[in-house]
Short mmCIF file of C-alpha atoms in Angstrom, two decimals:
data_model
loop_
_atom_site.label_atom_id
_atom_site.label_comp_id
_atom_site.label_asym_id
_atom_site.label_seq_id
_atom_site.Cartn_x
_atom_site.Cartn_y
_atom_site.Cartn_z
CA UNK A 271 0.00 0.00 0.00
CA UNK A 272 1.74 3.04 -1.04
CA UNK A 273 1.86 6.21 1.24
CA UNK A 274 -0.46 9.04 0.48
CA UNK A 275 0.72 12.92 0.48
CA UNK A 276 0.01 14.40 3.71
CA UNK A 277 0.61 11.42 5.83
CA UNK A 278 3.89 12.13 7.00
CA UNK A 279 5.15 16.33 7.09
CA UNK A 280 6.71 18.32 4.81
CA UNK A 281 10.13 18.05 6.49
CA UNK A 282 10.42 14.50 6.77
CA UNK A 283 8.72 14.18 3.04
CA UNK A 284 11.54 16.33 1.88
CA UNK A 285 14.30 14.33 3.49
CA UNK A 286 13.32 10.96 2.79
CA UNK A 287 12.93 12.02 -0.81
CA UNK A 288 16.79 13.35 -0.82
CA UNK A 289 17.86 10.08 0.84
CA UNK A 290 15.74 7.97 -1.86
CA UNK A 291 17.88 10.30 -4.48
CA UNK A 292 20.87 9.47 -3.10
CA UNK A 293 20.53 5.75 -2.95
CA UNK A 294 19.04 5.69 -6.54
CA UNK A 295 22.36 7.71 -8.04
CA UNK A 296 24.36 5.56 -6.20
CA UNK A 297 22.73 2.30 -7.78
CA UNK A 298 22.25 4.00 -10.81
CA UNK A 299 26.39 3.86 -10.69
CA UNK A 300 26.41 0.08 -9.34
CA UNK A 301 23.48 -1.33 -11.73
CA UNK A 302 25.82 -0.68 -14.23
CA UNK A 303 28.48 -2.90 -12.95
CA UNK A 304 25.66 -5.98 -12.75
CA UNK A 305 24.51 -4.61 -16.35
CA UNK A 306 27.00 -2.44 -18.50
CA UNK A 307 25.09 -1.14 -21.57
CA UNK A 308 21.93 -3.52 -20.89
CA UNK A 309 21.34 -1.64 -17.78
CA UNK A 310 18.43 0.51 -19.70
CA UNK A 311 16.49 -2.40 -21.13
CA UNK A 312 16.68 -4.76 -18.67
CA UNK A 313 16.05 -2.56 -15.92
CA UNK A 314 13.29 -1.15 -17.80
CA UNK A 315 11.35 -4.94 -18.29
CA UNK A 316 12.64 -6.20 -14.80
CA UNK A 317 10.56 -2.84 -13.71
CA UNK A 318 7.51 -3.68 -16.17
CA UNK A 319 7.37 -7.45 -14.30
CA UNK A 320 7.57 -5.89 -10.87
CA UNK A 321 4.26 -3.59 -12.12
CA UNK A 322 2.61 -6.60 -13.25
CA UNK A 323 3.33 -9.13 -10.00
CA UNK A 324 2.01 -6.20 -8.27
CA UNK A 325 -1.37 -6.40 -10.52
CA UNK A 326 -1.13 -10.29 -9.54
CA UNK A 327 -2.99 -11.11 -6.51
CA UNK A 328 -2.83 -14.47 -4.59
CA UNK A 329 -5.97 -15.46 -2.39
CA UNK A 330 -5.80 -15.78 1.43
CA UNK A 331 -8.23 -17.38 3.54
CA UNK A 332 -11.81 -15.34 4.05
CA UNK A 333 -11.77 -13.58 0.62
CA UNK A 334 -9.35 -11.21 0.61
CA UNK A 335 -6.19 -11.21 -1.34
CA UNK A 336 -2.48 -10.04 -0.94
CA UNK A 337 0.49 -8.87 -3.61
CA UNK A 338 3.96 -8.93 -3.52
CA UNK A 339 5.73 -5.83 -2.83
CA UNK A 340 8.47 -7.56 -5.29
CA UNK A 341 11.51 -5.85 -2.97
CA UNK A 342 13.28 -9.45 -2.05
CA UNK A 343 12.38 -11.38 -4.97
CA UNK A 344 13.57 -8.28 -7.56
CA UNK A 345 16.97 -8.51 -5.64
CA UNK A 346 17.40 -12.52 -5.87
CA UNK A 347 16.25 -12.37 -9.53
CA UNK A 348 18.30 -9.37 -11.20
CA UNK A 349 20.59 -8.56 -7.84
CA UNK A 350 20.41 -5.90 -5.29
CA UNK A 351 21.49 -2.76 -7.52
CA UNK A 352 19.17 -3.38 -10.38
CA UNK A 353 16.45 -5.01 -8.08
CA UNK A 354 16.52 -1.31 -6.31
CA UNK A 355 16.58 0.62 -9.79
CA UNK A 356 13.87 -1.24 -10.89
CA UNK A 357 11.82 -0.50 -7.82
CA UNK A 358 12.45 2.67 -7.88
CA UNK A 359 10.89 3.59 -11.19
CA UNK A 360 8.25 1.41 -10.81
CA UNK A 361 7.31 3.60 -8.02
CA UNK A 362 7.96 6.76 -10.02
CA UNK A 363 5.76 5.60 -12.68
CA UNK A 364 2.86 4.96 -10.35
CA UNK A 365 3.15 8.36 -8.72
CA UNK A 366 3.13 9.88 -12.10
CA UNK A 367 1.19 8.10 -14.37
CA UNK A 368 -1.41 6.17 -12.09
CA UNK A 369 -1.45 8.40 -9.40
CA UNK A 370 -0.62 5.78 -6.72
CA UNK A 371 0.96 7.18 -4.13
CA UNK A 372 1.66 11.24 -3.54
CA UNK A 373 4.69 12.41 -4.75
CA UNK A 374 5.73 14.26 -2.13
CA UNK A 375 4.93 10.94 -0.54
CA UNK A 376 7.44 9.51 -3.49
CA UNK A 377 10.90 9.65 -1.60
CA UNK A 378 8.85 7.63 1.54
CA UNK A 379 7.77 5.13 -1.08
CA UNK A 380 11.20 4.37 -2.73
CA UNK A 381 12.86 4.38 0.61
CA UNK A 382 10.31 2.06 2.59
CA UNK A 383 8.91 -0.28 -0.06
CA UNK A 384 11.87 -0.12 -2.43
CA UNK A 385 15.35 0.35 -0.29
CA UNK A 386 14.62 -0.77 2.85
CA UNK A 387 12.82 -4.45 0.95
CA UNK A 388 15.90 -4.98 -1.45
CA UNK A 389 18.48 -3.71 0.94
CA UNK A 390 16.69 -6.26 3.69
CA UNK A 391 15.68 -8.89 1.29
CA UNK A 392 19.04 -9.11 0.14
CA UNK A 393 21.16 -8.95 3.41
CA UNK A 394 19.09 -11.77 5.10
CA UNK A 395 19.36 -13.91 1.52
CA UNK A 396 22.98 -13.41 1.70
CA UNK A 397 23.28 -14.10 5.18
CA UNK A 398 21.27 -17.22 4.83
CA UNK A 399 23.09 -18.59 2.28
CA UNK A 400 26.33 -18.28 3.76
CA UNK A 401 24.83 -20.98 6.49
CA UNK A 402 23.06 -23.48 4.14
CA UNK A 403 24.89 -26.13 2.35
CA UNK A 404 25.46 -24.02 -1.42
CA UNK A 405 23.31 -26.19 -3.85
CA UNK A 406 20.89 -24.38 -6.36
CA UNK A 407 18.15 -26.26 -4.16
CA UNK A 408 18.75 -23.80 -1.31
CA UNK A 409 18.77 -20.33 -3.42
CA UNK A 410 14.81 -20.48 -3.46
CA UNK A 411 15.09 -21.46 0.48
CA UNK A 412 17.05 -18.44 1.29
CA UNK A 413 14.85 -16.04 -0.89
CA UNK A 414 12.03 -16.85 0.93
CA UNK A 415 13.23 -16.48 3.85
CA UNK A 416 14.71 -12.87 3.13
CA UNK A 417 11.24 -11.94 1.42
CA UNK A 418 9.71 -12.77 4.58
CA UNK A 419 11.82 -10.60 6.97
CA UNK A 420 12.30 -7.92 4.66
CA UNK A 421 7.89 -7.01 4.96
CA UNK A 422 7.89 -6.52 8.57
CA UNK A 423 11.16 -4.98 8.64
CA UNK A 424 9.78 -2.37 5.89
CA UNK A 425 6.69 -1.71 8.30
CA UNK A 426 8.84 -1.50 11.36
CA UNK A 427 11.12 1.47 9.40
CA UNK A 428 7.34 3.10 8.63
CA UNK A 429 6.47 3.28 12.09
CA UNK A 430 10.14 4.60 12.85
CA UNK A 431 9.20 7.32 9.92
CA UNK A 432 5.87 7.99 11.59
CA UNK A 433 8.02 8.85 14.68
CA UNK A 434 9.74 11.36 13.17
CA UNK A 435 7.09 13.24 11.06
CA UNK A 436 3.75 11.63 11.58
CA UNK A 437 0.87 13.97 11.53
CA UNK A 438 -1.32 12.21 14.25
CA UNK A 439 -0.75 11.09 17.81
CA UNK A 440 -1.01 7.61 17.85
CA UNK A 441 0.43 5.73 20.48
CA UNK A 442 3.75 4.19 18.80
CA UNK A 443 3.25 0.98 20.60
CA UNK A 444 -0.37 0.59 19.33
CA UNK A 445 1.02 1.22 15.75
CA UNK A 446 4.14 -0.99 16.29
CA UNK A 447 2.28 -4.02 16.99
CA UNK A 448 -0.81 -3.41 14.68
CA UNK A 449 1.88 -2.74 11.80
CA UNK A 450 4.17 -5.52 12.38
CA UNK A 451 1.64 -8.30 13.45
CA UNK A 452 -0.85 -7.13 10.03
CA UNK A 453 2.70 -7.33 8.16
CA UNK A 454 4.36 -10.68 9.27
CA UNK A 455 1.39 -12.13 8.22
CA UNK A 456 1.98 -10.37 4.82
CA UNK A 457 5.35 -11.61 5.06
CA UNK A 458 4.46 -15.24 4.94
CA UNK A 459 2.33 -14.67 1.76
CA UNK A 460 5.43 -12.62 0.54
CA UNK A 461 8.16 -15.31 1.29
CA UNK A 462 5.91 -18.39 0.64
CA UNK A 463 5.33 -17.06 -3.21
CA UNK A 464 8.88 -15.50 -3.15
CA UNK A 465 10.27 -18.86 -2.77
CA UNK A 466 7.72 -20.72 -5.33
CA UNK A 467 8.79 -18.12 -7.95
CA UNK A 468 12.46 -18.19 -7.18
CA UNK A 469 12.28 -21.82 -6.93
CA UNK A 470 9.92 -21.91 -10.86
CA UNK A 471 12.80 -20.30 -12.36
CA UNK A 472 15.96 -21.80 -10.96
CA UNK A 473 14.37 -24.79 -12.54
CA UNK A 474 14.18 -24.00 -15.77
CA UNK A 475 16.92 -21.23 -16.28
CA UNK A 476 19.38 -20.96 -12.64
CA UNK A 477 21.75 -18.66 -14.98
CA UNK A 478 18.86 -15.80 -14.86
CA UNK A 479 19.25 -15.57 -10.82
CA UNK A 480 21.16 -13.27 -9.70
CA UNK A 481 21.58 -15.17 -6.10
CA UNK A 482 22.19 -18.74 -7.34
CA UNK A 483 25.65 -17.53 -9.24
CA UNK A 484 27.91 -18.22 -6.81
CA UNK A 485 26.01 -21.77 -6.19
CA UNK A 486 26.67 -22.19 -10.50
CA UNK A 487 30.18 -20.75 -10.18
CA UNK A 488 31.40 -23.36 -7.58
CA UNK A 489 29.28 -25.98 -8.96
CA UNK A 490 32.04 -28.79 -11.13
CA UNK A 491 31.80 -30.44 -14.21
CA UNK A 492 29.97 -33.58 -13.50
CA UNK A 493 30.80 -36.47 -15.90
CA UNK A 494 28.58 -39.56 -15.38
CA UNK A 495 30.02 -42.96 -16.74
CA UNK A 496 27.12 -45.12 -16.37
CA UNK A 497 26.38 -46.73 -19.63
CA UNK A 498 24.07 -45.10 -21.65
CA UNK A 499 19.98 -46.59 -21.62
CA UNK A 500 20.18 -49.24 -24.46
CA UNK B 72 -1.55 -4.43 -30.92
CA UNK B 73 -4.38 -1.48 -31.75
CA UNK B 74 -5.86 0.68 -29.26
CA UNK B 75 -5.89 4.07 -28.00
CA UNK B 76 -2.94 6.52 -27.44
CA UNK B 77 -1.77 7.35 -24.52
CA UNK B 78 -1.74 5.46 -21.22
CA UNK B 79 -4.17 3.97 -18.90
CA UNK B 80 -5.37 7.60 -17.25
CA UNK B 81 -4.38 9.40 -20.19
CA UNK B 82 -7.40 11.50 -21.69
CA UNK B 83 -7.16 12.58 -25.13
CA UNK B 84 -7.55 16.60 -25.69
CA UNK B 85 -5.46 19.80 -26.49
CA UNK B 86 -6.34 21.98 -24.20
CA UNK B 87 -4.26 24.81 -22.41
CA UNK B 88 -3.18 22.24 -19.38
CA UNK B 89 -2.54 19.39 -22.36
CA UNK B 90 -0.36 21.97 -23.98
CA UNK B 91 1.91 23.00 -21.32
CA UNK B 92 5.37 21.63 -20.79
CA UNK B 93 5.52 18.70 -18.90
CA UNK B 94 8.33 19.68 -16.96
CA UNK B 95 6.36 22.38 -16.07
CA UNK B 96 3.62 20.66 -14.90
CA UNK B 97 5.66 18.26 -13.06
CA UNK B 98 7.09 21.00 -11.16
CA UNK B 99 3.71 22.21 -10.38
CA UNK B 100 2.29 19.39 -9.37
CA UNK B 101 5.54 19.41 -6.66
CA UNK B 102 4.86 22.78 -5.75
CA UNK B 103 1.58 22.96 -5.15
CA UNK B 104 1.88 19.40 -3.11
CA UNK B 105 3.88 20.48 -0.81
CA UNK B 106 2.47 23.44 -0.04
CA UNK B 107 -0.52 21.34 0.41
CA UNK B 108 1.52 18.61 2.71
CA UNK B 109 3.23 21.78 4.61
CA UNK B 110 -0.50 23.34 5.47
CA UNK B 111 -0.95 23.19 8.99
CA UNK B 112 -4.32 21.13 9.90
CA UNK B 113 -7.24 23.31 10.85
CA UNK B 114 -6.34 25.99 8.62
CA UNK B 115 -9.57 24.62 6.31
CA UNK B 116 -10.55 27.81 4.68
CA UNK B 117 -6.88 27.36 2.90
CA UNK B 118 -7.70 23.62 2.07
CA UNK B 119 -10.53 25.32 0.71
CA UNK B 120 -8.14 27.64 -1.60
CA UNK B 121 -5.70 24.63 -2.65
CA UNK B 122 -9.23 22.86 -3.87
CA UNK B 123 -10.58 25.62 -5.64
CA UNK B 124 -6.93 26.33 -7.60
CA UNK B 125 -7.36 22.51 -8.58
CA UNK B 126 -10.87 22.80 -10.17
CA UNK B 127 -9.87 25.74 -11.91
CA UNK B 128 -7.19 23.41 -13.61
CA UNK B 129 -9.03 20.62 -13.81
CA UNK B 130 -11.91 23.02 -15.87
CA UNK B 131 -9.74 24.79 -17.92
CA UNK B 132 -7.96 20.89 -18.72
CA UNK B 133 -11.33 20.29 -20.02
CA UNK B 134 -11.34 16.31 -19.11
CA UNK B 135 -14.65 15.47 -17.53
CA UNK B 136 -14.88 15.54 -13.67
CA UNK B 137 -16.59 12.34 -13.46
CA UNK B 138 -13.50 11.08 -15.67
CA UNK B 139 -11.29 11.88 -12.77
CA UNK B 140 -13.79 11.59 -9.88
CA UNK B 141 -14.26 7.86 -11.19
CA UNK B 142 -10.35 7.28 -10.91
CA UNK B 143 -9.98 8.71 -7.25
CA UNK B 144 -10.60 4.71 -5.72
CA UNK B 145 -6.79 4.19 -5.34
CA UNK B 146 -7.75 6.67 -2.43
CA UNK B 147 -10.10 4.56 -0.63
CA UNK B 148 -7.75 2.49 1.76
CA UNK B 149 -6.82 6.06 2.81
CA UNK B 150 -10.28 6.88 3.53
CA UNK B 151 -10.37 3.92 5.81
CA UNK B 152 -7.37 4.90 7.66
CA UNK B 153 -8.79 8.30 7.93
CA UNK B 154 -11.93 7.84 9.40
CA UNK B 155 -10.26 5.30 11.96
CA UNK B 156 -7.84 8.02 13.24
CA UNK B 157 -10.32 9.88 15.70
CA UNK B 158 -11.14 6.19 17.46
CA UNK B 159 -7.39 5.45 17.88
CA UNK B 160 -5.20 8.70 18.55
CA UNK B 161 -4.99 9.63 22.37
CA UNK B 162 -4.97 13.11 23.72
CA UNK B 163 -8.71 14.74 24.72
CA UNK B 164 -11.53 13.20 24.12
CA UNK B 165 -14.37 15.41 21.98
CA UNK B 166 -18.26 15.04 21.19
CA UNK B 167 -18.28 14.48 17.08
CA UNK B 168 -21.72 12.75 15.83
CA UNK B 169 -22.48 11.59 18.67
CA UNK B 170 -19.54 10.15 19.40
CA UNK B 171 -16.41 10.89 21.93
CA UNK B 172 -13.67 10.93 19.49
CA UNK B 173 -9.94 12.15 20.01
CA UNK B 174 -9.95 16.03 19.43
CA UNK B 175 -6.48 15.58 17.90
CA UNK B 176 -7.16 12.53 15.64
CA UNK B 177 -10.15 14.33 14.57
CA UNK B 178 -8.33 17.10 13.11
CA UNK B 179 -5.41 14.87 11.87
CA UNK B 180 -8.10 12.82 10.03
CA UNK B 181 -9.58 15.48 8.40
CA UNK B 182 -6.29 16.95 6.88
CA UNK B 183 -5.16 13.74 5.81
CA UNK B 184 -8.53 12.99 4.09
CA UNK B 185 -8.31 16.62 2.55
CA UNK B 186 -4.00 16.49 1.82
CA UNK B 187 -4.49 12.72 0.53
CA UNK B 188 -7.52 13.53 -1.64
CA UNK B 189 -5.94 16.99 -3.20
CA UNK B 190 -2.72 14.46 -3.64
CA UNK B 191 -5.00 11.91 -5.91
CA UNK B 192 -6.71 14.48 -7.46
CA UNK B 193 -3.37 16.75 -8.68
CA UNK B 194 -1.06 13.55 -9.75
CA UNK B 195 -4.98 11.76 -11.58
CA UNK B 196 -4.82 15.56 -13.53
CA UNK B 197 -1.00 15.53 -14.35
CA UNK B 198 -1.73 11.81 -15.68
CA UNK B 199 -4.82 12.18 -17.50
CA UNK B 200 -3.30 15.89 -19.25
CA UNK B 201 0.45 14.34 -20.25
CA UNK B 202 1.22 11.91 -22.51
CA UNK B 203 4.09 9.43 -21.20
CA UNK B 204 6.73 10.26 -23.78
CA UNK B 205 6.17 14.21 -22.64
CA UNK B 206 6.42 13.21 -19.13
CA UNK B 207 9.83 11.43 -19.98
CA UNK B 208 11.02 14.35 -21.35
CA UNK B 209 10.20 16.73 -19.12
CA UNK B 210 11.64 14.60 -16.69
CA UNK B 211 15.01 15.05 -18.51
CA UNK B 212 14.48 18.51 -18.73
CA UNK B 213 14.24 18.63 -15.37
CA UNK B 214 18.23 16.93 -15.07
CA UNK B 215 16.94 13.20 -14.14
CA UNK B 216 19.94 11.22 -15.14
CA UNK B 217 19.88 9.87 -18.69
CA UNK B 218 19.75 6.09 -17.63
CA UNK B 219 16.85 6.64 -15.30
CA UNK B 220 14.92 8.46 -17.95
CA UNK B 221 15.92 5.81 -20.45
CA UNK B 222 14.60 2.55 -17.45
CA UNK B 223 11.54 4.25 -17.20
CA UNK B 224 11.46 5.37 -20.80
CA UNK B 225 11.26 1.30 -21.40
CA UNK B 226 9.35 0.26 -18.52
CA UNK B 227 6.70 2.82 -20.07
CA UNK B 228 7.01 1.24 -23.36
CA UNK B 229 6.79 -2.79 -22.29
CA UNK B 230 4.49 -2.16 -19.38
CA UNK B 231 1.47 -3.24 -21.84
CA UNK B 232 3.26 -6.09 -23.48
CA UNK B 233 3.71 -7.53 -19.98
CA UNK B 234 0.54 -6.75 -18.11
CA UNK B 235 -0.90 -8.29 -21.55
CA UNK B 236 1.42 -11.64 -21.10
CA UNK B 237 0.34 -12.04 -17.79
CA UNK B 238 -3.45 -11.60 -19.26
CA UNK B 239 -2.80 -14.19 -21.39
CA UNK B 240 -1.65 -16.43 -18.88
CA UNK B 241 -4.69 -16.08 -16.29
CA UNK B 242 -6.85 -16.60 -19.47
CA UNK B 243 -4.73 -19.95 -20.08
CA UNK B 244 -5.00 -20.64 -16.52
CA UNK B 245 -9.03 -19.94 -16.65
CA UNK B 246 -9.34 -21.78 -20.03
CA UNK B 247 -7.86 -24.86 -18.08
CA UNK B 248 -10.38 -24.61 -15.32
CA UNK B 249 -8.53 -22.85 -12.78
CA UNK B 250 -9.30 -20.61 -10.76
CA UNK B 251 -7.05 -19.39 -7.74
CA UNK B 252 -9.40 -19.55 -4.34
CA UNK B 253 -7.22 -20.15 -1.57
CA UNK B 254 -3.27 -20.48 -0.82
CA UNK B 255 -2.82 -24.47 -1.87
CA UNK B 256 -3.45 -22.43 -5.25
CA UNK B 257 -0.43 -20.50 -4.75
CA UNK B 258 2.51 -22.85 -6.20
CA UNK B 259 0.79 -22.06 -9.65
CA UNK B 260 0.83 -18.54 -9.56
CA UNK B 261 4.14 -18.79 -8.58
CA UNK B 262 5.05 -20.28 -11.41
CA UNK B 263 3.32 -17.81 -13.33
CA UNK B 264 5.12 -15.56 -11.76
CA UNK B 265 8.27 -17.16 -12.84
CA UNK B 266 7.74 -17.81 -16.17
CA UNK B 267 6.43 -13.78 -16.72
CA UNK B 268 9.80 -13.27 -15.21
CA UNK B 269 11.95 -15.12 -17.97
CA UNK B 270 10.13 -13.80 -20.77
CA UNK B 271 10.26 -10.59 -19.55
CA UNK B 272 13.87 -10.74 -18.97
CA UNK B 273 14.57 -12.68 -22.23
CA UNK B 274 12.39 -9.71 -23.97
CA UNK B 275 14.77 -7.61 -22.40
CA UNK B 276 17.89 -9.08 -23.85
CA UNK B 277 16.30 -9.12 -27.60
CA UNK B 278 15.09 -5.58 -27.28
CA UNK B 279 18.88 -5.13 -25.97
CA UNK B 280 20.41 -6.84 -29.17
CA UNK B 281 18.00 -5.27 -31.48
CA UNK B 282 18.95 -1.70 -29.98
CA UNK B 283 22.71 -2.98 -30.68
CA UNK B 284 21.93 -4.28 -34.01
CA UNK B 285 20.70 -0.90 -34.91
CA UNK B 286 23.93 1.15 -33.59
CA UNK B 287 23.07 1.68 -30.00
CA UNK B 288 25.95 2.93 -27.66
CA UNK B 289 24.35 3.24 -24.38
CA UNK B 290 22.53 6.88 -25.74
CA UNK B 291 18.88 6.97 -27.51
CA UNK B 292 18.81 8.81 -30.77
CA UNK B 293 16.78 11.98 -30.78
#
């Protein structure tokens, strides 16, 4: 759910927006290191999918329905610089041409839904794979896992936003654990599908994901000298 | 491939707002946002002003009110949120309807309701007045770097073809009798979700070799 203008005050609207700007130059710098000169086009469809798994949603119980914020799973897939890129415009084009989210609200959006999920998403995924055993079979494992905490981690750095420049006086505590309990919940649906998807494509093409290359890099040769089927 | 120009909110005219420069408008719409965002609550006779300087560009845009009026839903989560402020902010308690509401949440409420709605109603007016390929350049106009421009510039472009792939897939989904109803259902969306994101990213690396093929170097021609 993207933030609205007027949620949070002018001041803190101004500075997360020059902290958003700041992180986007410096990816803009980095994606090109994952990228060179295919950074344009393939952050520009890696963007259009994140739009459209947005547009997806998957059922939960009682009739309602959830998406995926696409943070985690954008870093796994295309890695953390592009994954943020990506994000980024996606939310610029749905401030300006679908007028989803305010865009004084804009720097708030990037930063919660776009840094703080990829920057999260990624660290745990990393972290996580540094522990489990390094087969392609585990890259999905640790996605999940990373989409998962990066959703409450994204609604605990709203409430620490809503500190700062929140325009009513809710008691943080009573925000805290109606934000973080509504969003690990979110985070389940978020890591559970996260790890499907991850898991769909190192299947069929492991040399698209970003997270499973140093799994492909280390994996050997494997020559098997059973005799062939007759 | 047919259909109309434009984008999704875009609404087909020439008037003076349709005419203006897009970096101008973008500006604008910045402008006149925050000044909205920085209005203190209570000050309502203001919110009054900031609404009446929108319907005077919304009129002289010439697109329909109900056009825009109909595309204000995206708002309604807000609404919710809204209207539950004066039952969960503390401080003293007030009569309101009947009801004993928090004085402060009351107010706070209200000026998000009014911000968030003259928020919608601004960026639905820059969208519906600006066709995307203006609102790219104006965007480089206004000194976002080149490779930004140029993501967004094909995020813009593919954002149909992909939506439309993953159309195509739920209707192959539905034309196989499923239908997604609770989360045992998710493994195949998941896969959906997967295979949108190899085509995408193999439509990616075509468009990339095409651009080559036709004497790219990492600049669009103008």
């Amino acid at each position: 759910m993207h933030v609205p203008d007027g949620f949070l005050d002018a001041p803190t609207s101004v500075a997360t927006g020059v902290v958003a700007a700041g992180v986007v130059a410096v990816s803009l710098r980095k994606a090109r290191a994952e990228l060179d000169d295919r950074t344009a086009p393939l952050a520009g469809l890696v963007a259009a999918f994140i739009f459209a798994t947005q547009m997806l949603n998957f059922p939960v119980a009682g009739g309602t329905s959830g998406h995926l914020m696409g943070g985690a799973i954008a870093a796994v897939l295309v890695g953390p610089w592009t994954g943020l890129l990506a994000t980024a415009v996606v939310f610029l084009v749905q401030c300006l041409l679908f007028a989803d989210g305010g865009i004084t609200a804009l720097g708030t959006n990037v930063l919660l839904m776009g840094v703080v999920t990829v920057a999260v998403g990624w660290g745990v995924f990393r972290a996580v794979q540094t522990v489990l055993p390094k087969t392609t079979a585990m890259v999905p494992i640790a996605a999940g896992i990373g989409a998962f905490v990066s959703v409450p981690v994204a609604s605990v750095a709203f409430v620490g936003l809503y500190a700062v420049g929140g325009t009513a006086d809710i008691p943080l505590d009573n925000l805290t654990t109606a934000m973080v309990g509504v969003h690990l919940l979110i985070g389940v649906g978020e890591g559970i599908i996260t790890f499907l998807a991850v898991g769909s494509v190192i299947a069929v093409r492991p040399d698209l994901v970003h997270g499973a290359r140093r799994v492909l890099a280390a994996r050997e040769l494997e020559v098997r000298t059973t005799r062939a089927a007759a | 491939m047919g259909g109309p120009h434009g984008h999704q909110l875009h609404f087909h005219g020439h008037s003076r707002v349709h005419r203006a420069p897009a970096h101008l408008k973008i500006l604008a719409l910045l402008a006149f946002m925050l000044v909205v965002v920085a209005t203190p609550r209570g000050w309502y006779p203001l919110y009054g002003g900031h609404l009446a300087a929108l319907v005077t560009v919304v009129l002289l845009s010439r697109v329909p009110p109900v056009y825009l009026l109909k595309r204000m839903v995206v708002e309604v989560p807000f609404v919710f949120f809204a209207i539950l402020l004066p039952f969960v902010a503390t401080g003293p308690r007030t009569e309101f309807l009947g009801l004993t509401v928090s004085e402060s949440g009351l107010h706070a409420g209200a000026a998000l309701l009014a911000k968030a709605t003259l928020g919608v109603l601004a960026s639905l007016t820059l969208a519906a007045t600006t066709e995307p390929q203006d609102l790219l350049a104006g965007l480089a106009r206004l000194r976002m770097p080149v490779l930004l421009v140029q993501i967004m510039g094909f995020m813009v472009r593919y954002l149909e073809v992909v939506t439309d792939e993953l159309r195509r897939m739920r209707i192959a989904r539905e034309s196989r009798g499923f239908t997604a109803r609770n989360p045992r259902h998710w493994p195949v969306l998941a896969r959906s979700f997967g295979a949108l994101f190899i085509r995408s990213f193999e439509r990616g690396e075509r468009v990339h070799l095409a651009m080559l093929s036709r004497g790219y170097t990492g600049k669009m021609p103008t």
